[in-house]
XYZ file of C-alpha atoms in Angstrom:
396
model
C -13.999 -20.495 -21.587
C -14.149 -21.305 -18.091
C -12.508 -18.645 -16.364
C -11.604 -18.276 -12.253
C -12.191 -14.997 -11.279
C -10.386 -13.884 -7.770
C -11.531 -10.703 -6.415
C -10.813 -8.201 -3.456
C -13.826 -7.113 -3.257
C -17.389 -8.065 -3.385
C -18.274 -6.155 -6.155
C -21.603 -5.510 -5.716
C -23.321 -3.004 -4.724
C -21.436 -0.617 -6.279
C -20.962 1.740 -3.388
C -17.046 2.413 -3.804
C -14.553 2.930 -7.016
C -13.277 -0.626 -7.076
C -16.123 -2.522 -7.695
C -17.056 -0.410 -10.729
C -14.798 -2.124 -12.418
C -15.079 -5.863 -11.116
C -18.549 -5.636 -11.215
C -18.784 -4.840 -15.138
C -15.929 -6.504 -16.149
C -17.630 -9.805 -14.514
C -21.188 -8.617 -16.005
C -19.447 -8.878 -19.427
C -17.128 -12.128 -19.040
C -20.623 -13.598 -17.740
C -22.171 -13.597 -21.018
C -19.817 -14.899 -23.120
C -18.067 -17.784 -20.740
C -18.580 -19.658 -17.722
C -16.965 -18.018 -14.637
C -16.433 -18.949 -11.380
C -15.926 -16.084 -8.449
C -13.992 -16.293 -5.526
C -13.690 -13.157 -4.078
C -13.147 -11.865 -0.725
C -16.387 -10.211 1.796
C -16.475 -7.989 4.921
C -18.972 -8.694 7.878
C -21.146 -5.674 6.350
C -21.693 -7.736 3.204
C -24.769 -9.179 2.436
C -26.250 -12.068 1.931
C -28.268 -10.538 -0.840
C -25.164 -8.926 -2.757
C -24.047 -12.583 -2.901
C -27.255 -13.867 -4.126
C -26.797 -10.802 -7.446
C -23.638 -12.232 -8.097
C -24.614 -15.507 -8.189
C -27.571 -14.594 -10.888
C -24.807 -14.498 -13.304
C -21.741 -16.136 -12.030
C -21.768 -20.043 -12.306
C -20.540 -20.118 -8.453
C -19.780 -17.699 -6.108
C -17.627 -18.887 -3.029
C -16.930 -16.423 -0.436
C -13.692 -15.738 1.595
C -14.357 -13.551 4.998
C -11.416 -10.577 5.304
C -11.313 -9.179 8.794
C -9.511 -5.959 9.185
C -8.843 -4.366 12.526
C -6.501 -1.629 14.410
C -4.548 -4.770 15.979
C -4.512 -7.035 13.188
C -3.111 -3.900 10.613
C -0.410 -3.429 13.486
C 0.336 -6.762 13.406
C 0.629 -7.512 9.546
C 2.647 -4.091 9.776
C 5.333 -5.346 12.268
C 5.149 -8.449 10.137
C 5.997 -6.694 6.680
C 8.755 -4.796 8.408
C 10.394 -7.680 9.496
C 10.026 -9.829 6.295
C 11.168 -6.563 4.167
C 7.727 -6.869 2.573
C 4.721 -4.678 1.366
C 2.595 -4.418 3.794
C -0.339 -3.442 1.621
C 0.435 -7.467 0.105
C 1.331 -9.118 3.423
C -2.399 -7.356 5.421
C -4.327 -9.645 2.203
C -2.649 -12.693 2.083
C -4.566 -14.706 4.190
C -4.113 -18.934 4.559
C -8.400 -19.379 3.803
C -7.678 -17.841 0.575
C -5.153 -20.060 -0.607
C -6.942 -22.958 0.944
C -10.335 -22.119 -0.784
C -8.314 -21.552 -4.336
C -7.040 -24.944 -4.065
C -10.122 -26.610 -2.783
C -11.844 -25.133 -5.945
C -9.062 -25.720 -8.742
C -8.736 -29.677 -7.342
C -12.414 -30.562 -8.163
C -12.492 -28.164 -11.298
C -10.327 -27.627 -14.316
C -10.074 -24.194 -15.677
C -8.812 -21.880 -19.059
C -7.887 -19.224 -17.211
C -7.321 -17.069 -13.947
C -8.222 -13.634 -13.894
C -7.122 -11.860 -10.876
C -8.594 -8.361 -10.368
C -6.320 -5.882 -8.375
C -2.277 -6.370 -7.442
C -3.959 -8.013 -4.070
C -5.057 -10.947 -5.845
C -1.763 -11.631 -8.177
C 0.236 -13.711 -5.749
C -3.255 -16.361 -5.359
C -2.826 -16.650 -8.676
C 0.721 -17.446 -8.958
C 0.477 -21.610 -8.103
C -1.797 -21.933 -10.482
C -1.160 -23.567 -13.675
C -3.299 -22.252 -16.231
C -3.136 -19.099 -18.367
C -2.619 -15.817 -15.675
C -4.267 -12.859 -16.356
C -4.190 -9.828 -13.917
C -6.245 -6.819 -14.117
C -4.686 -3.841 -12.426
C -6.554 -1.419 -11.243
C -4.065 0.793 -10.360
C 0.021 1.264 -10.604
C -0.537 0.493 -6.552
C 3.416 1.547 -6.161
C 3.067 5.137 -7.853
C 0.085 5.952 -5.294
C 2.291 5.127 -2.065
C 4.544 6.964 -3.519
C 2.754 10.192 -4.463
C 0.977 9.984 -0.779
C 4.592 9.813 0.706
C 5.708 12.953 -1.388
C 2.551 14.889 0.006
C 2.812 13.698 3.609
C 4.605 16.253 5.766
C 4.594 13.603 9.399
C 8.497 12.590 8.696
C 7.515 8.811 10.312
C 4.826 8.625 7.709
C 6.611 9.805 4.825
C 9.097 7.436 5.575
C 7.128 4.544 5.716
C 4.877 5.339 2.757
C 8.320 5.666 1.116
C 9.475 2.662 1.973
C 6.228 0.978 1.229
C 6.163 2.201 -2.320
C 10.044 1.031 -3.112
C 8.410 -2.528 -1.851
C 5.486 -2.006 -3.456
C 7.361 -1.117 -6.766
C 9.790 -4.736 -6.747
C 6.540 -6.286 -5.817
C 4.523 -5.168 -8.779
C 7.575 -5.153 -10.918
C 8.079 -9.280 -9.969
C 4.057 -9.537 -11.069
C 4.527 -7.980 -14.509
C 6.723 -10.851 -15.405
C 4.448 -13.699 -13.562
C 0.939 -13.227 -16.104
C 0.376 -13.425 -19.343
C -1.596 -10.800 -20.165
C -1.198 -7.286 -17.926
C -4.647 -5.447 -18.253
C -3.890 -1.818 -17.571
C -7.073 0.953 -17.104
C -4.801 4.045 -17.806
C -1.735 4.202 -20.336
C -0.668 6.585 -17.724
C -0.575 3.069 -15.627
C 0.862 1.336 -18.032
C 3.905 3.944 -18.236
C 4.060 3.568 -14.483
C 4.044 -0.081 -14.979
C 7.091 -0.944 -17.101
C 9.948 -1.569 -15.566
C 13.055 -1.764 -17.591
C 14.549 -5.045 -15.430
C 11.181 -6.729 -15.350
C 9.848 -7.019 -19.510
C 6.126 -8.164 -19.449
C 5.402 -11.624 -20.955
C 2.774 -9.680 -23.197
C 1.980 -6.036 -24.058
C -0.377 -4.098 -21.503
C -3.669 -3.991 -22.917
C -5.006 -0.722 -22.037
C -9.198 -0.634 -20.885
C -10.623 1.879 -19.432
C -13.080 1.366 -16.111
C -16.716 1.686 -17.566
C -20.419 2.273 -16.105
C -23.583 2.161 -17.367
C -24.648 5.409 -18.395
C -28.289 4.224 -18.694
C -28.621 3.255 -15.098
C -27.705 7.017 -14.201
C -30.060 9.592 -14.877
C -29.374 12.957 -16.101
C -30.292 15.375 -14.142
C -31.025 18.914 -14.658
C -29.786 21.786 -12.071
C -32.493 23.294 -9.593
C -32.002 27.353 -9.958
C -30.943 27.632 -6.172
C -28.243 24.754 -6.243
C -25.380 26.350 -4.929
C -23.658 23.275 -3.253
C -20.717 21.644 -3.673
C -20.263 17.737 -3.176
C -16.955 15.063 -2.470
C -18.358 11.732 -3.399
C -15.284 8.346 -2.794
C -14.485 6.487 -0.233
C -12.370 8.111 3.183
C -10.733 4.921 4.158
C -8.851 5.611 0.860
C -5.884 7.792 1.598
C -5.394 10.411 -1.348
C -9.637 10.948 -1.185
C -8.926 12.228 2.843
C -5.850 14.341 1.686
C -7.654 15.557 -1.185
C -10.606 16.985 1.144
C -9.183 18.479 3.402
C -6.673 20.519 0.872
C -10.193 21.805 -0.862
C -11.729 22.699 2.889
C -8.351 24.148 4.249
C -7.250 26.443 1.125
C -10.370 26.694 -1.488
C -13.011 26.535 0.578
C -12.767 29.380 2.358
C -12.376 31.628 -0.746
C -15.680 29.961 -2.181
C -17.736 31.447 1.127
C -16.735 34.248 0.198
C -18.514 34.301 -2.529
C -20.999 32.272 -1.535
C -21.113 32.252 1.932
C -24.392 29.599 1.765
C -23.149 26.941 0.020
C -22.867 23.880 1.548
C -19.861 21.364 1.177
C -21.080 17.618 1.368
C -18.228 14.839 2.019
C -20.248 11.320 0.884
C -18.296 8.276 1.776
C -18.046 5.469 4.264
C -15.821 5.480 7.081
C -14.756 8.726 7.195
C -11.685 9.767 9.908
C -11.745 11.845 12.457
C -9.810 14.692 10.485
C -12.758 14.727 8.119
C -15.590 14.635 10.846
C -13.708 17.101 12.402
C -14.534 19.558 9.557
C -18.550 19.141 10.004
C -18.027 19.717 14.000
C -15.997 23.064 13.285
C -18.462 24.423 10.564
C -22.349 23.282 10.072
C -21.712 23.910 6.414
C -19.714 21.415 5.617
C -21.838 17.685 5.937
C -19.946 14.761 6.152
C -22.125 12.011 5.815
C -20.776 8.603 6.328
C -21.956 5.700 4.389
C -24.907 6.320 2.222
C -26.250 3.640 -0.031
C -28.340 6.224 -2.145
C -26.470 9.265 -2.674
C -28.472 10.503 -5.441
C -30.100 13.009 -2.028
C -26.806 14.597 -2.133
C -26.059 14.513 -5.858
C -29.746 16.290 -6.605
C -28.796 18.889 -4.048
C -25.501 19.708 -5.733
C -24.350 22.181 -8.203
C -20.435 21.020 -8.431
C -18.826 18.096 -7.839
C -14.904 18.256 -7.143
C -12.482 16.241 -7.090
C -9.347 17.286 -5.518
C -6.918 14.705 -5.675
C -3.008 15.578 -5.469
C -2.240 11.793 -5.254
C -3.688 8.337 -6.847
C -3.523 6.494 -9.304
C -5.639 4.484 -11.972
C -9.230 5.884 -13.049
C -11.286 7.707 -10.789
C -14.917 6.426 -11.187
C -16.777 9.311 -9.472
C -15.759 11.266 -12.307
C -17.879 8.740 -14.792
C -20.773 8.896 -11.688
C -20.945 12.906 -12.211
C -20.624 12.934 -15.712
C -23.487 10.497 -16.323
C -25.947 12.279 -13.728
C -25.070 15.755 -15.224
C -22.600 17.417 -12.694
C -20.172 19.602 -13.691
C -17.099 19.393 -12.007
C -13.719 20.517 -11.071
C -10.954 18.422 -10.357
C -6.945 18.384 -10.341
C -4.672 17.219 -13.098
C -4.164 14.285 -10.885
C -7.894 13.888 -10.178
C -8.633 13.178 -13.948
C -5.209 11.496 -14.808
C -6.243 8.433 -16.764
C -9.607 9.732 -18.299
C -10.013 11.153 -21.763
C -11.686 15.097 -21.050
C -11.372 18.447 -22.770
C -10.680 21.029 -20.382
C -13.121 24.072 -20.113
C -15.606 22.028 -22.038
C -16.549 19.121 -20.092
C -14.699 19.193 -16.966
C -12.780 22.178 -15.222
C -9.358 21.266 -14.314
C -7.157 23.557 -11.447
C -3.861 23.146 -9.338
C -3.494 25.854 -6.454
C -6.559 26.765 -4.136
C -6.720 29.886 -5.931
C -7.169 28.482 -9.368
C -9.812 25.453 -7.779
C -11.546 27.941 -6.228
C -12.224 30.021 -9.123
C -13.523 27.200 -11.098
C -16.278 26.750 -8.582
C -17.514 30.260 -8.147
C -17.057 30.035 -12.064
C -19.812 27.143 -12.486
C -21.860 28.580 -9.461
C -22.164 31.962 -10.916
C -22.609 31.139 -14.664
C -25.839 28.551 -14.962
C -25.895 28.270 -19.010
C -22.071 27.695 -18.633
C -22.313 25.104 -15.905
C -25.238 22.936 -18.157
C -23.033 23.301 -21.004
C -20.155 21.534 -19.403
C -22.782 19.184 -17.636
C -24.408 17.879 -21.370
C -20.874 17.588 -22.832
C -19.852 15.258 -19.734
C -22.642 13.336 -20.174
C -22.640 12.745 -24.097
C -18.639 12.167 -23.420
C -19.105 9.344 -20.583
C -22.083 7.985 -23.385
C -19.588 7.737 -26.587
C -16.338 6.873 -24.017
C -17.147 5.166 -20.755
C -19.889 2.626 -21.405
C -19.581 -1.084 -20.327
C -21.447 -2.185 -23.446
C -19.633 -0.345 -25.830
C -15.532 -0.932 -24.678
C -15.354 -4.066 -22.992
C -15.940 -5.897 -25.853
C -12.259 -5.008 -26.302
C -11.757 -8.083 -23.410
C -12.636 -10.406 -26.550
C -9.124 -10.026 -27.299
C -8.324 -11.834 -24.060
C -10.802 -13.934 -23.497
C -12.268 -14.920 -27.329
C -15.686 -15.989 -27.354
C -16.134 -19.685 -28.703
């Protein structure tokens, strides 16, 4: 099949959650049918990322996204006006639309794929079989942020955005033909009783490739804890600072050496705030490697109380032989056993607890860390499920 493949994201390298999944997802499609990417970059992008994609994609045209301060002001002034989502309205961009056109008038397709809620609408004029991928249930994160934010502005306006967000995504499930969902969780979230999908969700689960992640064993004097996900990403920033604020603290007490390393790009100045106040905690910024951190580390966490989706770092720590702790939220989405290979707490107290737990008790901490990694093995690899997008997509 020749398939057109609209993306957010340049999904490669694979230096944030999203483009786990677009990357492997187009890795797979690649070797069964011819597909054609057009996918959105950021000045940072390389040349070279481009140049991977195109090893394996038939053509790769690229779209330049600009984001700024004024221009997120502007779209947001914009969205309030129109009554629309703003998250939609900041990525709906005329070059977009022009390229898509450009590309579908000199080429005739089987299918659209478009990967995230952001793409949908660029989809939408096109007349060929729609599939969308989605990521997340982008309305029941909004609104999980705006039931955590205590700023009564923001809360309103996440609020708002989610109830947009929500008619939005509800309008989309009606608009495709096939609804890929990576959670049934998501797919719950997803079904609206005054919007009836054309098809049934299919339910696939983000992937990696367990054999490009080592396992790694513990050193003896590991006694750090690691954050690993992007901090432009709302619910990852929330989520840190509720572990520094309220579980942190009762972790030095135990172990007043550890060290606390925040890995991810663009970090706020609520986060870097944290490494000023205490020389313990490391927030790093943008890292392309962060196997230095990971080999350093003796728990990974992930402290969510909002999001949506599949969280990918999760698969990361499992594969390189990290045990972890994380929120119900955290792992929402993701098949675990609790106490066996993955640690799951609420409150500070309880989080807490289950650190100190896997930094006290080594042979209980490498238990956990070879169940996580035989579990991501038999569960999470690319190779394995995604052959489940045959359905979709059959092979000729």
């Amino acid at each position: 099949m020749k398939i057109l493949f609209l993306s957010q994201v340049l999904s490669y390298p694979l230096d944030a959650g999203p483009k786990w999944r677009s990357y492997y997802v187009l890795r797979y499609l690649a070797e069964k049918h011819q597909i054609t990417l057009v996918t959105f970059v950021r000045q940072q992008d390389s040349p070279a990322a481009i140049a991977h994609l195109e090893s394996f994609c038939h053509q790769v045209h690229p779209v330049l996204l600009t984001r700024s301060r004024v221009r997120d002001a502007m779209d947001l002034a914009s969205a309030l006006v129109q009554n629309k989502s703003f998250l939609i309205q900041r990525d709906d961009l005329g070059m977009m639309h022009a390229r898509i056109s450009e590309i579908v008038a000199q080429e005739t397709f089987d299918a659209v794929h478009a990967d995230q809620l952001s793409m949908a609408h660029y989809a939408l004029p096109l007349k060929m079989r729609r599939v969308l991928d989605e990521h997340n249930a982008v309305w029941k994160i909004t609104e999980r942020m705006g039931e955590n934010e205590t700023n009564g502005l923001k809360r309103t306006l996440l609020t708002n955005e989610a109830a947009k967000l929500r008619a939005h995504e509800a309008r989309m499930m009606t608009q495709f033909d096939r609804i890929i969902t990576v959670t049934p969780q998501d797919a719950q979230a997803l079904t609206f009783a005054d919007a009836p999908p054309r098809a049934p969700f299919k339910t696939i689960p983000i992937c990696i490739d367990p054999a490009t992640l080592p396992f790694k064993e513990r050193t003896a004097s590991a006694r750090n804890i690691i954050f690993m996900g992007g901090l432009l990403y709302p619910p990852n920033v929330d989520g840190v600072l509720w572990f520094a604020r309220h579980a942190l603290p009762q972790i030095w007490a135990k172990f007043p050496d550890a060290k606390f390393f925040i890995v991810g790009a663009r970090p706020p100045n609520s986060i870097t705030a944290l490494g000023e106040q205490d020389s313990r905690i490391q927030v790093t910024g943008y890292v392309q490697d962060p196997a230095v951190y990971l080999d350093q580390s003796a728990v990974f966490v992930v402290p969510l109380r909002a999001g949506g989706g599949m969280r990918v770092k999760i698969l990361d720590a499992w594969a390189r032989g990290i045990p972890m702790v994380t929120t119900t939220i955290g792992s929402e989405g993701i098949e675990t056993i609790s106490n066996e290979n993955i640690l799951t707490a609420d409150t500070p107290e309880a989080f807490a607890g289950a650190v100190i737990k896997l930094l006290q008790d080594d042979a209980f901490a490498r238990s956990v860390a070879v169940r996580g990694r035989a579990w991501v093995e038999q569960n999470y690899d690319w190779k394995k499920i995604y052959t489940a997008f045959d359905e979709i997509y059959p092979p000729a």
